[in-house]
Amino acid sequence: MTSTETRDITPGKARERFRAGLSVPTAGWASGYAQANLIAVPADWAYDMLLFCQRNPKPCPVLDVTDAGAWTTPLAPGADLRTDLPRYRVWEHGELIDEPTDVLAHWRDDLVAFLIGCSFTFEGALAAAGVPLRHVEQGRNVSMYVTDRPCRPAGRLRGPMVVSMRPVPPAHLEAAIRESALLPAVHGSPVHCGDPAGLGIADLGEPDFGDPVEAEPDDIPVFWACGVTPQAAVTASRPPFALTHAPGRMFLTDARDEQYRVA
Amino acid sequence: MTSTETRDITPGKARERFRAGLSVPTAGWASGYAQANLIAVPADWAYDMLLFCQRNPKPCPVLDVTDAGAWTTPLAPGADLRTDLPRYRVWEHGELIDEPTDVLAHWRDDLVAFLIGCSFTFEGALAAAGVPLRHVEQGRNVSMYVTDRPCRPAGRLRGPMVVSMRPVPPAHLEAAIRESALLPAVHGSPVHCGDPAGLGIADLGEPDFGDPVEAEPDDIPVFWACGVTPQAAVTASRPPFALTHAPGRMFLTDARDEQYRVA
């Protein structure tokens, strides 16, 4: 598919393709619709996870929480959270044990699924404001990094904040900050601009997740809190079981970006 | 105390007075500092309450959640949630059984306390933008009403949305909407403007909580979601036990209003 086709596809059609097995990063897909991170944990870990999200609202803004065992969400009527993402990760005791394209074989009746806002959602607003999106131009997944900034713990859950990074030309920095700030449900304003060492990131060329992205000489690296943060908490805190999306391969909702804009 | 004295008092000094027994509505107090609604429930109801808040973010934007039994919060170091509010309400099985000025005798080791954003917090921004605040001018508590709009249920919790109402002159309506929208953590933009029947409110002169407030002839009633909503959920859902603030008599935090402004 061309970038125009993926941009103009409806979320429902995109989910159909992912359900059929297509496994690609979703940046730039279904422009105008909110994308979401997924993490599902056993019910007896759900309070810790919800509290972790409440205490860390920039990396973990919650868009929806399912009732235990349910694989549906009002954010996308008819969608199946077990099959409709491009790729999943399966975790046992904090270890990644599988990366399948559906989790039908791994689903449990006690799983509570959290859908967490994704920065791909504000990229439409950034593009509309003239901010270039290097990773989309280059057909790559966004770069993501584990930082040295700890999240506020909640119950048994702790771990570092993960960020996504976009190189932004100085002339577009104000627009990038302003437009993302108006969408706090999808991470809001950046957590850091400039020197990656400020977040304990040694080398932008070696992201922990996603792809390295080429910057123009004057670009400033801009870092937003990232919904992969719960996966870092799974690694650090070792709950007995968890399912997540694979980084950059998100759940496409039917909710419009605009719905999350505060003003 | 004069209105200037209450406006300029620090939150810490205000909490001292409330701890000593002063019981007054806190609108207009400690200008520039965030105020919060309180609801504390037994730990086995905490997940339902946190999920209820997540599913109803306009009435129930969570600012902090304590660990079970703790009466402290990072929002106001040194404060005691059991004594530092002007007045409390004590609930058993959905019935109001007491309205004391402290809850030392009612506190339990399994209580989880939720601090929820309060619309008094955006009144500073409204005033700075020139929006008159009739209830503050008139030295009254804000008017609050139970609406016919149901909250999205969560587990065992359900109930109607409660709103606060401020009469706003038409020329100031845009500023009132814009300024409050930028503070989603303290209820954000209004949920309704104009005819109270749109929310099932029969008579603005008979609020369910707080005081009636005099409007000027051209004023438009503007309704914001209200942090008394969890108390309506307590009434409707009858958890075995709950502690809350008394409507309009809030917890004064040391957090600056600005901290919750998104842009």
Short mmCIF file of C-alpha atoms in Angstrom, two decimals:
data_model
loop_
_atom_site.label_atom_id
_atom_site.label_comp_id
_atom_site.label_asym_id
_atom_site.label_seq_id
_atom_site.Cartn_x
_atom_site.Cartn_y
_atom_site.Cartn_z
CA MET A 1 0.00 0.00 0.00
CA THR A 2 1.14 3.55 -0.68
CA SER A 3 1.47 6.11 2.12
CA THR A 4 -1.63 7.86 0.73
CA GLU A 5 -3.62 4.63 0.92
CA THR A 6 -2.57 3.93 4.49
CA ARG A 7 -3.27 7.55 5.46
CA ASP A 8 -6.78 7.50 4.03
CA ILE A 9 -7.81 4.00 5.12
CA THR A 10 -10.58 3.79 7.72
CA PRO A 11 -9.65 2.31 11.10
CA GLY A 12 -12.11 -0.55 10.49
CA LYS A 13 -10.49 -1.50 7.17
CA ALA A 14 -7.05 -1.27 8.76
CA ARG A 15 -8.09 -3.57 11.61
CA GLU A 16 -9.38 -6.03 9.01
CA ARG A 17 -5.97 -6.15 7.36
CA PHE A 18 -4.17 -6.57 10.68
CA ARG A 19 -6.63 -9.31 11.66
CA ALA A 20 -5.73 -11.05 8.37
CA GLY A 21 -2.07 -11.01 9.40
CA LEU A 22 -0.52 -7.77 8.12
CA SER A 23 2.13 -6.70 10.65
CA VAL A 24 3.48 -3.17 10.14
CA PRO A 25 4.08 -0.03 12.21
CA THR A 26 0.95 2.12 12.21
CA ALA A 27 2.45 5.66 12.19
CA GLY A 28 0.64 7.61 9.49
CA TRP A 29 -2.24 5.12 9.23
CA ALA A 30 -5.90 6.22 9.28
CA SER A 31 -5.16 9.90 9.69
CA GLY A 32 -7.54 11.70 12.04
CA TYR A 33 -8.26 8.66 14.22
CA ALA A 34 -6.79 7.99 17.65
CA GLN A 35 -4.36 5.09 18.05
CA ALA A 36 -3.81 3.25 21.32
CA ASN A 37 -1.24 1.23 23.21
CA LEU A 38 -2.45 -2.03 24.72
CA ILE A 39 -1.55 -3.73 27.97
CA ALA A 40 -3.66 -6.53 29.47
CA VAL A 41 -2.92 -7.94 32.92
CA PRO A 42 -4.66 -10.44 35.20
CA ALA A 43 -7.49 -8.89 37.25
CA ASP A 44 -5.51 -9.13 40.47
CA TRP A 45 -2.93 -6.76 38.93
CA ALA A 46 -5.49 -4.37 37.42
CA TYR A 47 -5.64 -1.97 40.38
CA ASP A 48 -1.86 -1.64 40.45
CA MET A 49 -1.83 -0.97 36.70
CA LEU A 50 -4.66 1.59 36.84
CA LEU A 51 -2.98 3.34 39.76
CA PHE A 52 0.37 3.26 37.93
CA CYS A 53 -1.35 4.98 35.00
CA GLN A 54 -3.00 7.56 37.25
CA ARG A 55 0.31 8.35 38.92
CA ASN A 56 2.12 8.61 35.58
CA PRO A 57 -0.38 10.36 33.33
CA LYS A 58 2.11 11.61 30.75
CA PRO A 59 3.38 8.16 29.68
CA CYS A 60 0.14 6.33 30.58
CA PRO A 61 -2.99 8.37 29.75
CA VAL A 62 -5.81 5.83 29.94
CA LEU A 63 -8.40 5.96 27.14
CA ASP A 64 -10.36 2.85 28.16
CA VAL A 65 -10.28 -0.11 30.55
CA THR A 66 -12.20 -3.30 29.79
CA ASP A 67 -14.10 -5.43 32.25
CA ALA A 68 -12.21 -8.65 33.06
CA GLY A 69 -12.25 -11.08 30.14
CA ALA A 70 -13.85 -8.69 27.66
CA TRP A 71 -12.02 -8.12 24.36
CA THR A 72 -14.23 -5.30 23.15
CA THR A 73 -14.10 -1.54 23.70
CA PRO A 74 -16.51 1.33 23.05
CA LEU A 75 -13.60 3.07 21.29
CA ALA A 76 -14.04 0.71 18.31
CA PRO A 77 -17.37 -1.15 18.27
CA GLY A 78 -16.99 -4.55 16.62
CA ALA A 79 -13.21 -4.69 17.07
CA ASP A 80 -11.55 -7.67 18.76
CA LEU A 81 -8.59 -6.73 20.96
CA ARG A 82 -7.21 -10.29 20.60
CA THR A 83 -6.77 -10.17 16.82
CA ASP A 84 -7.01 -6.62 15.47
CA LEU A 85 -3.53 -5.28 16.25
CA PRO A 86 -0.67 -5.79 13.78
CA ARG A 87 1.49 -7.59 16.33
CA TYR A 88 1.47 -8.47 20.02
CA ARG A 89 3.91 -9.31 22.75
CA VAL A 90 3.32 -12.04 25.33
CA TRP A 91 5.06 -11.72 28.69
CA GLU A 92 5.57 -14.23 31.52
CA HIS A 93 7.23 -13.08 34.74
CA GLY A 94 8.64 -10.08 32.90
CA GLU A 95 10.16 -12.15 30.08
CA LEU A 96 9.07 -11.72 26.47
CA ILE A 97 8.02 -15.20 25.35
CA ASP A 98 6.23 -14.63 22.05
CA GLU A 99 5.43 -11.95 19.44
CA PRO A 100 2.40 -13.31 17.59
CA THR A 101 -0.01 -11.53 15.22
CA ASP A 102 -2.96 -12.57 17.38
CA VAL A 103 -3.33 -13.65 21.01
CA LEU A 104 -6.29 -16.01 20.72
CA ALA A 105 -4.17 -18.84 22.14
CA HIS A 106 -2.92 -16.68 25.03
CA TRP A 107 -6.16 -14.98 26.08
CA ARG A 108 -7.45 -15.56 29.63
CA ASP A 109 -10.83 -14.87 31.20
CA ASP A 110 -9.26 -12.81 33.99
CA LEU A 111 -7.46 -10.32 31.72
CA VAL A 112 -8.21 -6.61 32.09
CA ALA A 113 -7.11 -4.62 29.03
CA PHE A 114 -5.89 -1.03 29.20
CA LEU A 115 -5.94 1.15 26.10
CA ILE A 116 -3.47 3.98 26.52
CA GLY A 117 -3.12 7.09 24.38
CA CYS A 118 -0.45 7.07 21.65
CA SER A 119 1.62 9.92 20.27
CA PHE A 120 0.79 8.85 16.70
CA THR A 121 -2.54 10.51 17.48
CA PHE A 122 -1.07 14.02 17.68
CA GLU A 123 0.99 13.58 14.52
CA GLY A 124 -2.03 14.62 12.44
CA ALA A 125 -2.20 17.90 14.37
CA LEU A 126 1.56 18.38 14.03
CA ALA A 127 1.41 17.75 10.27
CA ALA A 128 -1.55 20.13 9.91
CA ALA A 129 0.53 22.79 11.69
CA GLY A 130 3.37 22.25 9.21
CA VAL A 131 5.67 20.22 11.47
CA PRO A 132 7.60 17.68 9.37
CA LEU A 133 7.45 14.07 10.62
CA ARG A 134 10.80 12.54 9.73
CA HIS A 135 9.90 8.93 10.54
CA VAL A 136 6.75 9.08 8.41
CA GLU A 137 8.67 10.73 5.52
CA GLN A 138 11.26 7.96 5.81
CA GLY A 139 8.68 5.17 6.10
CA ARG A 140 10.04 4.05 9.45
CA ASN A 141 8.72 3.30 12.91
CA VAL A 142 9.25 6.12 15.43
CA SER A 143 12.40 5.88 17.62
CA MET A 144 11.73 4.95 21.26
CA TYR A 145 14.14 4.94 24.21
CA VAL A 146 14.12 3.76 27.81
CA THR A 147 15.10 6.76 29.97
CA ASP A 148 16.75 7.06 33.37
CA ARG A 149 13.66 8.85 34.70
CA PRO A 150 11.73 6.59 37.10
CA CYS A 151 7.95 6.46 37.03
CA ARG A 152 6.14 6.95 40.33
CA PRO A 153 5.59 3.37 41.60
CA ALA A 154 2.11 1.98 42.28
CA GLY A 155 1.67 -1.16 44.36
CA ARG A 156 3.87 -3.84 42.81
CA LEU A 157 4.56 -1.85 39.63
CA ARG A 158 7.61 0.28 39.01
CA GLY A 159 9.89 1.05 36.09
CA PRO A 160 11.48 3.76 33.96
CA MET A 161 9.67 6.13 31.62
CA VAL A 162 9.94 5.30 27.91
CA VAL A 163 9.88 8.14 25.37
CA SER A 164 9.38 8.54 21.64
CA MET A 165 11.62 11.03 19.82
CA ARG A 166 10.93 13.18 16.79
CA PRO A 167 13.56 15.47 15.22
CA VAL A 168 11.92 18.91 14.88
CA PRO A 169 13.31 21.93 13.00
CA PRO A 170 13.73 24.91 15.39
CA ALA A 171 11.18 26.98 13.46
CA HIS A 172 8.53 24.34 14.15
CA LEU A 173 9.32 23.68 17.81
CA GLU A 174 6.70 26.04 19.25
CA ALA A 175 3.95 24.52 17.06
CA ALA A 176 5.00 20.97 17.98
CA ILE A 177 4.82 21.80 21.69
CA ARG A 178 1.56 23.74 21.45
CA GLU A 179 -0.31 21.23 19.30
CA SER A 180 0.69 18.21 21.39
CA ALA A 181 -0.02 20.07 24.65
CA LEU A 182 -3.66 20.43 23.61
CA LEU A 183 -3.94 16.63 23.47
CA PRO A 184 -3.05 15.51 27.02
CA ALA A 185 -4.90 12.20 26.54
CA VAL A 186 -2.28 11.19 23.98
CA HIS A 187 0.79 12.19 26.07
CA GLY A 188 0.44 15.97 25.76
CA SER A 189 3.47 18.26 25.63
CA PRO A 190 7.03 16.94 25.35
CA VAL A 191 8.87 15.83 28.50
CA HIS A 192 12.25 17.02 27.17
CA CYS A 193 13.83 18.85 24.23
CA GLY A 194 17.46 18.80 23.12
CA ASP A 195 20.36 16.89 24.64
CA PRO A 196 19.39 13.19 24.94
CA ALA A 197 21.76 12.92 27.93
CA GLY A 198 19.11 14.83 29.91
CA LEU A 199 17.09 11.61 29.85
CA GLY A 200 20.08 9.30 30.16
CA ILE A 201 19.96 8.35 26.46
CA ALA A 202 23.47 7.63 25.19
CA ASP A 203 22.95 7.33 21.43
CA LEU A 204 19.92 8.43 19.41
CA GLY A 205 21.10 6.10 16.64
CA GLU A 206 20.36 3.06 18.80
CA PRO A 207 16.75 3.22 19.92
CA ASP A 208 15.50 0.58 22.36
CA PHE A 209 12.36 0.13 20.25
CA GLY A 210 11.42 1.16 16.72
CA ASP A 211 13.82 2.39 14.05
CA PRO A 212 16.62 4.96 13.98
CA VAL A 213 15.39 8.06 12.15
CA GLU A 214 17.55 10.47 10.09
CA ALA A 215 17.53 14.05 11.38
CA GLU A 216 18.33 17.18 9.37
CA PRO A 217 21.41 19.07 10.67
CA ASP A 218 19.47 21.77 12.57
CA ASP A 219 16.75 19.50 13.95
CA ILE A 220 16.21 19.44 17.70
CA PRO A 221 15.36 16.04 19.22
CA VAL A 222 11.99 16.35 20.97
CA PHE A 223 10.94 13.65 23.43
CA TRP A 224 7.40 12.72 24.32
CA ALA A 225 6.34 10.26 27.03
CA CYS A 226 5.46 6.93 25.39
CA GLY A 227 2.86 4.24 25.92
CA VAL A 228 5.54 1.55 25.81
CA THR A 229 6.24 2.59 29.42
CA PRO A 230 3.92 -0.14 30.81
CA GLN A 231 6.07 -2.72 28.97
CA ALA A 232 9.15 -1.37 30.76
CA ALA A 233 7.17 -1.72 34.02
CA VAL A 234 6.39 -5.35 33.09
CA THR A 235 10.10 -6.00 32.55
CA ALA A 236 11.03 -4.32 35.85
CA SER A 237 8.16 -5.62 37.99
CA ARG A 238 7.64 -9.13 36.57
CA PRO A 239 3.89 -9.71 36.87
CA PRO A 240 3.12 -13.39 36.19
CA PHE A 241 1.47 -12.61 32.85
CA ALA A 242 0.80 -9.73 30.48
CA LEU A 243 -0.15 -9.12 26.86
CA THR A 244 0.83 -5.93 25.04
CA HIS A 245 1.02 -4.52 21.53
CA ALA A 246 4.42 -4.65 19.81
CA PRO A 247 6.01 -1.16 19.92
CA GLY A 248 4.77 1.04 17.07
CA ARG A 249 2.10 -1.51 16.04
CA MET A 250 -0.91 0.05 17.65
CA PHE A 251 -4.63 -0.51 18.06
CA LEU A 252 -6.52 1.77 15.68
CA THR A 253 -9.69 3.13 17.31
CA ASP A 254 -12.75 4.71 15.71
CA ALA A 255 -12.40 7.75 18.00
CA ARG A 256 -11.47 10.97 16.24
CA ASP A 257 -8.29 12.77 17.32
CA GLU A 258 -10.42 15.89 17.80
CA GLN A 259 -12.33 14.19 20.59
CA TYR A 260 -9.22 14.37 22.79
CA ARG A 261 -8.39 17.99 22.03
CA VAL A 262 -9.02 20.13 25.11
CA ALA A 263 -9.51 23.51 23.42
CA MET B 1 -11.59 37.24 57.86
CA THR B 2 -12.07 39.55 54.89
CA SER B 3 -12.25 38.24 51.34
CA THR B 4 -8.77 39.72 50.71
CA GLU B 5 -7.37 37.84 53.70
CA THR B 6 -8.88 34.53 52.59
CA ARG B 7 -7.70 35.11 49.02
CA ASP B 8 -4.11 35.78 50.08
CA ILE B 9 -3.79 33.14 52.79
CA THR B 10 -1.37 30.29 52.09
CA PRO B 11 -2.88 26.80 51.78
CA GLY B 12 -0.88 25.69 54.82
CA LYS B 13 -2.26 28.50 57.01
CA ALA B 14 -5.78 27.76 55.73
CA ARG B 15 -5.43 24.08 56.59
CA GLU B 16 -4.29 25.12 60.11
CA ARG B 17 -7.48 27.08 60.58
CA PHE B 18 -9.67 24.26 59.30
CA ARG B 19 -7.79 21.81 61.54
CA ALA B 20 -8.61 24.13 64.44
CA GLY B 21 -12.32 23.84 63.59
CA LEU B 22 -13.17 26.61 61.13
CA SER B 23 -15.86 25.27 58.77
CA VAL B 24 -16.57 27.47 55.73
CA PRO B 25 -16.85 27.08 51.95
CA THR B 26 -13.41 27.48 50.36
CA ALA B 27 -14.30 29.27 47.10
CA GLY B 28 -11.93 32.21 46.76
CA TRP B 29 -9.48 30.90 49.37
CA ALA B 30 -5.72 30.71 48.74
CA SER B 31 -5.89 32.06 45.22
CA GLY B 32 -3.52 30.34 42.81
CA TYR B 33 -3.52 26.99 44.60
CA ALA B 34 -5.43 23.89 43.51
CA GLN B 35 -8.32 22.70 45.64
CA ALA B 36 -9.50 19.10 45.76
CA ASN B 37 -12.55 16.97 46.44
CA LEU B 38 -12.05 14.03 48.79
CA ILE B 39 -13.54 10.56 48.75
CA ALA B 40 -12.09 7.69 50.77
CA VAL B 41 -13.39 4.13 50.40
CA PRO B 42 -12.31 0.74 51.78
CA ALA B 43 -9.51 -0.87 49.76
CA ASP B 44 -11.82 -3.52 48.32
CA TRP B 45 -13.79 -0.71 46.65
CA ALA B 46 -10.75 1.24 45.46
CA TYR B 47 -10.51 -0.38 42.03
CA ASP B 48 -14.16 0.33 41.32
CA MET B 49 -13.70 3.94 42.41
CA LEU B 50 -10.52 4.45 40.37
CA LEU B 51 -12.18 2.89 37.32
CA PHE B 52 -15.30 5.03 37.87
CA CYS B 53 -13.04 8.09 37.83
CA GLN B 54 -11.21 6.92 34.70
CA ARG B 55 -14.52 6.34 32.91
CA ASN B 56 -15.90 9.71 34.00
CA PRO B 57 -12.93 12.04 33.70
CA LYS B 58 -14.90 15.29 33.51
CA PRO B 59 -16.60 14.96 36.91
CA CYS B 60 -13.82 12.83 38.47
CA PRO B 61 -10.33 13.94 37.35
CA VAL B 62 -7.99 12.22 39.81
CA LEU B 63 -5.14 14.33 41.21
CA ASP B 64 -3.83 11.76 43.71
CA VAL B 65 -4.64 8.39 45.25
CA THR B 66 -3.20 7.38 48.62
CA ASP B 67 -1.94 3.97 49.60
CA ALA B 68 -4.40 2.17 51.91
CA GLY B 69 -4.46 3.71 55.39
CA ALA B 70 -2.26 6.69 54.53
CA TRP B 71 -3.63 10.16 55.33
CA THR B 72 -0.86 12.09 53.59
CA THR B 73 -0.43 13.23 49.98
CA PRO B 74 2.47 14.64 47.97
CA LEU B 75 0.07 17.42 46.92
CA ALA B 76 0.44 18.98 50.40
CA PRO B 77 3.39 17.68 52.40
CA GLY B 78 2.62 17.75 56.13
CA ALA B 79 -1.13 17.91 55.68
CA ASP B 80 -3.43 15.40 57.39
CA LEU B 81 -6.41 14.35 55.27
CA ARG B 82 -8.29 13.35 58.44
CA THR B 83 -8.32 16.83 59.99
CA ASP B 84 -7.38 19.52 57.47
CA LEU B 85 -10.65 19.98 55.57
CA PRO B 86 -13.28 22.43 56.85
CA ARG B 87 -15.97 19.74 57.09
CA TYR B 88 -16.45 16.08 56.21
CA ARG B 89 -19.28 13.70 55.49
CA VAL B 90 -19.40 10.14 56.81
CA TRP B 91 -21.41 7.56 54.85
CA GLU B 92 -22.60 4.07 55.75
CA HIS B 93 -24.37 1.97 53.12
CA GLY B 94 -25.09 5.13 51.13
CA GLU B 95 -26.62 7.01 54.08
CA LEU B 96 -25.12 10.22 55.44
CA ILE B 97 -24.54 9.52 59.14
CA ASP B 98 -22.35 12.42 60.29
CA GLU B 99 -20.86 15.76 59.17
CA PRO B 100 -17.91 16.32 61.52
CA THR B 101 -15.03 18.79 61.23
CA ASP B 102 -12.52 15.95 61.49
CA VAL B 103 -12.69 12.21 60.86
CA LEU B 104 -10.14 10.95 63.39
CA ALA B 105 -12.84 8.82 65.04
CA HIS B 106 -14.00 7.38 61.71
CA TRP B 107 -10.66 6.65 60.05
CA ARG B 108 -9.86 3.05 59.11
CA ASP B 109 -6.59 1.39 58.14
CA ASP B 110 -8.08 0.06 54.90
CA LEU B 111 -9.19 3.43 53.52
CA VAL B 112 -7.90 4.58 50.14
CA ALA B 113 -8.35 8.32 49.62
CA PHE B 114 -8.95 9.92 46.23
CA LEU B 115 -8.24 13.60 45.69
CA ILE B 116 -10.25 14.85 42.74
CA GLY B 117 -9.88 18.14 40.89
CA CYS B 118 -12.21 21.00 41.89
CA SER B 119 -13.63 23.78 39.76
CA PHE B 120 -12.64 26.36 42.39
CA THR B 121 -9.16 25.83 40.91
CA PHE B 122 -10.06 27.40 37.56
CA GLU B 123 -11.82 30.36 39.15
CA GLY B 124 -8.50 32.16 39.46
CA ALA B 125 -7.98 31.83 35.70
CA LEU B 126 -11.57 32.95 35.06
CA ALA B 127 -11.15 35.99 37.30
CA ALA B 128 -7.82 36.85 35.65
CA ALA B 129 -9.61 36.76 32.28
CA GLY B 130 -12.23 39.17 33.59
CA VAL B 131 -15.05 36.69 34.14
CA PRO B 132 -17.15 37.78 37.14
CA LEU B 133 -17.69 35.10 39.81
CA ARG B 134 -21.14 35.79 41.23
CA HIS B 135 -20.92 33.36 44.16
CA VAL B 136 -17.59 34.80 45.30
CA GLU B 137 -18.91 38.39 44.93
CA GLN B 138 -21.93 37.37 47.00
CA GLY B 139 -19.88 35.49 49.62
CA ARG B 140 -21.75 32.26 48.97
CA ASN B 141 -20.93 28.63 48.23
CA VAL B 142 -21.26 27.70 44.54
CA SER B 143 -24.61 26.18 43.45
CA MET B 144 -24.48 22.44 42.71
CA TYR B 145 -27.14 20.20 41.15
CA VAL B 146 -27.69 16.49 40.60
CA THR B 147 -28.37 16.02 36.86
CA ASP B 148 -30.30 13.41 34.89
CA ARG B 149 -27.10 12.48 33.02
CA PRO B 150 -25.81 9.06 34.13
CA CYS B 151 -22.12 8.45 34.66
CA ARG B 152 -20.59 5.43 32.94
CA PRO B 153 -20.76 2.68 35.59
CA ALA B 154 -17.65 0.89 36.88
CA GLY B 155 -17.95 -2.37 38.78
CA ARG B 156 -20.39 -1.79 41.63
CA LEU B 157 -20.42 2.01 41.23
CA ARG B 158 -22.99 3.99 39.30
CA GLY B 159 -24.80 7.28 39.69
CA PRO B 160 -25.71 10.60 38.09
CA MET B 161 -23.31 13.40 37.23
CA VAL B 162 -23.34 16.39 39.59
CA VAL B 163 -22.56 19.86 38.21
CA SER B 164 -21.62 23.25 39.58
CA MET B 165 -23.23 26.31 37.98
CA ARG B 166 -21.88 29.81 37.48
CA PRO B 167 -23.94 32.61 35.89
CA VAL B 168 -21.73 34.12 33.15
CA PRO B 169 -22.42 37.31 31.17
CA PRO B 170 -22.59 36.54 27.39
CA ALA B 171 -19.55 38.72 26.69
CA HIS B 172 -17.44 36.52 28.99
CA LEU B 173 -18.70 33.14 27.86
CA GLU B 174 -15.89 32.45 25.39
CA ALA B 175 -13.22 33.28 27.98
CA ALA B 176 -14.92 31.11 30.61
CA ILE B 177 -14.98 28.14 28.24
CA ARG B 178 -11.45 28.65 26.95
CA GLU B 179 -9.79 29.18 30.34
CA SER B 180 -11.48 26.20 31.99
CA ALA B 181 -10.81 23.98 28.95
CA LEU B 182 -7.08 24.45 29.46
CA LEU B 183 -7.41 22.91 32.93
CA PRO B 184 -8.84 19.42 32.23
CA ALA B 185 -7.51 18.12 35.57
CA VAL B 186 -9.98 20.39 37.35
CA HIS B 187 -13.04 19.46 35.22
CA GLY B 188 -12.05 21.31 32.04
CA SER B 189 -14.65 22.90 29.75
CA PRO B 190 -18.33 23.16 30.70
CA VAL B 191 -20.64 20.20 30.09
CA HIS B 192 -23.62 22.44 29.29
CA CYS B 193 -24.57 26.10 28.83
CA GLY B 194 -28.03 27.66 28.98
CA ASP B 195 -31.35 25.97 29.71
CA PRO B 196 -31.03 23.96 32.96
CA ALA B 197 -33.70 21.58 31.63
CA GLY B 198 -31.00 20.21 29.32
CA LEU B 199 -29.53 18.54 32.40
CA GLY B 200 -32.88 17.76 34.01
CA ILE B 201 -32.54 20.61 36.52
CA ALA B 202 -35.96 22.02 37.40
CA ASP B 203 -35.11 25.13 39.40
CA LEU B 204 -31.76 26.91 39.62
CA GLY B 205 -33.02 28.57 42.82
CA GLU B 206 -33.00 25.22 44.62
CA PRO B 207 -29.54 23.70 44.34
CA ASP B 208 -29.00 20.20 45.72
CA PHE B 209 -25.77 21.35 47.38
CA GLY B 210 -24.32 24.79 48.13
CA ASP B 211 -26.20 28.07 48.00
CA PRO B 212 -28.53 29.71 45.47
CA VAL B 213 -26.64 32.48 43.67
CA GLU B 214 -28.13 35.68 42.24
CA ALA B 215 -27.67 36.09 38.47
CA GLU B 216 -27.74 39.33 36.51
CA PRO B 217 -30.58 39.51 33.94
CA ASP B 218 -28.45 38.64 30.88
CA ASP B 219 -26.29 35.99 32.55
CA ILE B 220 -26.15 32.54 30.98
CA PRO B 221 -26.02 29.60 33.40
CA VAL B 222 -22.85 27.63 32.69
CA PHE B 223 -22.51 24.10 34.08
CA TRP B 224 -19.26 22.32 34.86
CA ALA B 225 -18.91 18.70 35.94
CA CYS B 226 -18.42 18.59 39.71
CA GLY B 227 -16.35 16.52 42.13
CA VAL B 228 -19.41 15.92 44.31
CA THR B 229 -20.30 13.26 41.68
CA PRO B 230 -18.61 10.47 43.74
CA GLN B 231 -20.95 11.36 46.62
CA ALA B 232 -23.94 10.86 44.31
CA ALA B 233 -22.39 7.49 43.38
CA VAL B 234 -22.12 6.63 47.07
CA THR B 235 -25.81 7.43 47.52
CA ALA B 236 -26.78 5.38 44.45
CA SER B 237 -24.40 2.45 44.94
CA ARG B 238 -24.32 2.12 48.73
CA PRO B 239 -20.77 0.98 49.50
CA PRO B 240 -20.53 -0.13 53.15
CA PHE B 241 -18.44 2.90 54.13
CA ALA B 242 -17.09 6.15 52.71
CA LEU B 243 -15.67 9.45 53.89
CA THR B 244 -15.94 12.61 51.77
CA HIS B 245 -15.53 16.35 52.08
CA ALA B 246 -18.71 18.39 52.61
CA PRO B 247 -19.71 20.06 49.31
CA GLY B 248 -17.85 23.33 48.75
CA ARG B 249 -15.54 22.72 51.74
CA MET B 250 -12.48 21.46 49.95
CA PHE B 251 -8.98 20.24 50.64
CA LEU B 252 -6.48 23.01 49.87
CA THR B 253 -3.34 21.64 48.26
CA ASP B 254 0.09 23.23 47.89
CA ALA B 255 -0.01 22.56 44.12
CA ARG B 256 -0.20 25.67 41.96
CA ASP B 257 -3.13 26.00 39.56
CA GLU B 258 -0.58 26.54 36.78
CA GLN B 259 0.73 23.02 37.23
CA TYR B 260 -2.53 21.67 35.78
CA ARG B 261 -2.67 24.03 32.81
CA VAL B 262 -2.01 22.12 29.59
CA ALA B 263 -0.78 25.01 27.41
#
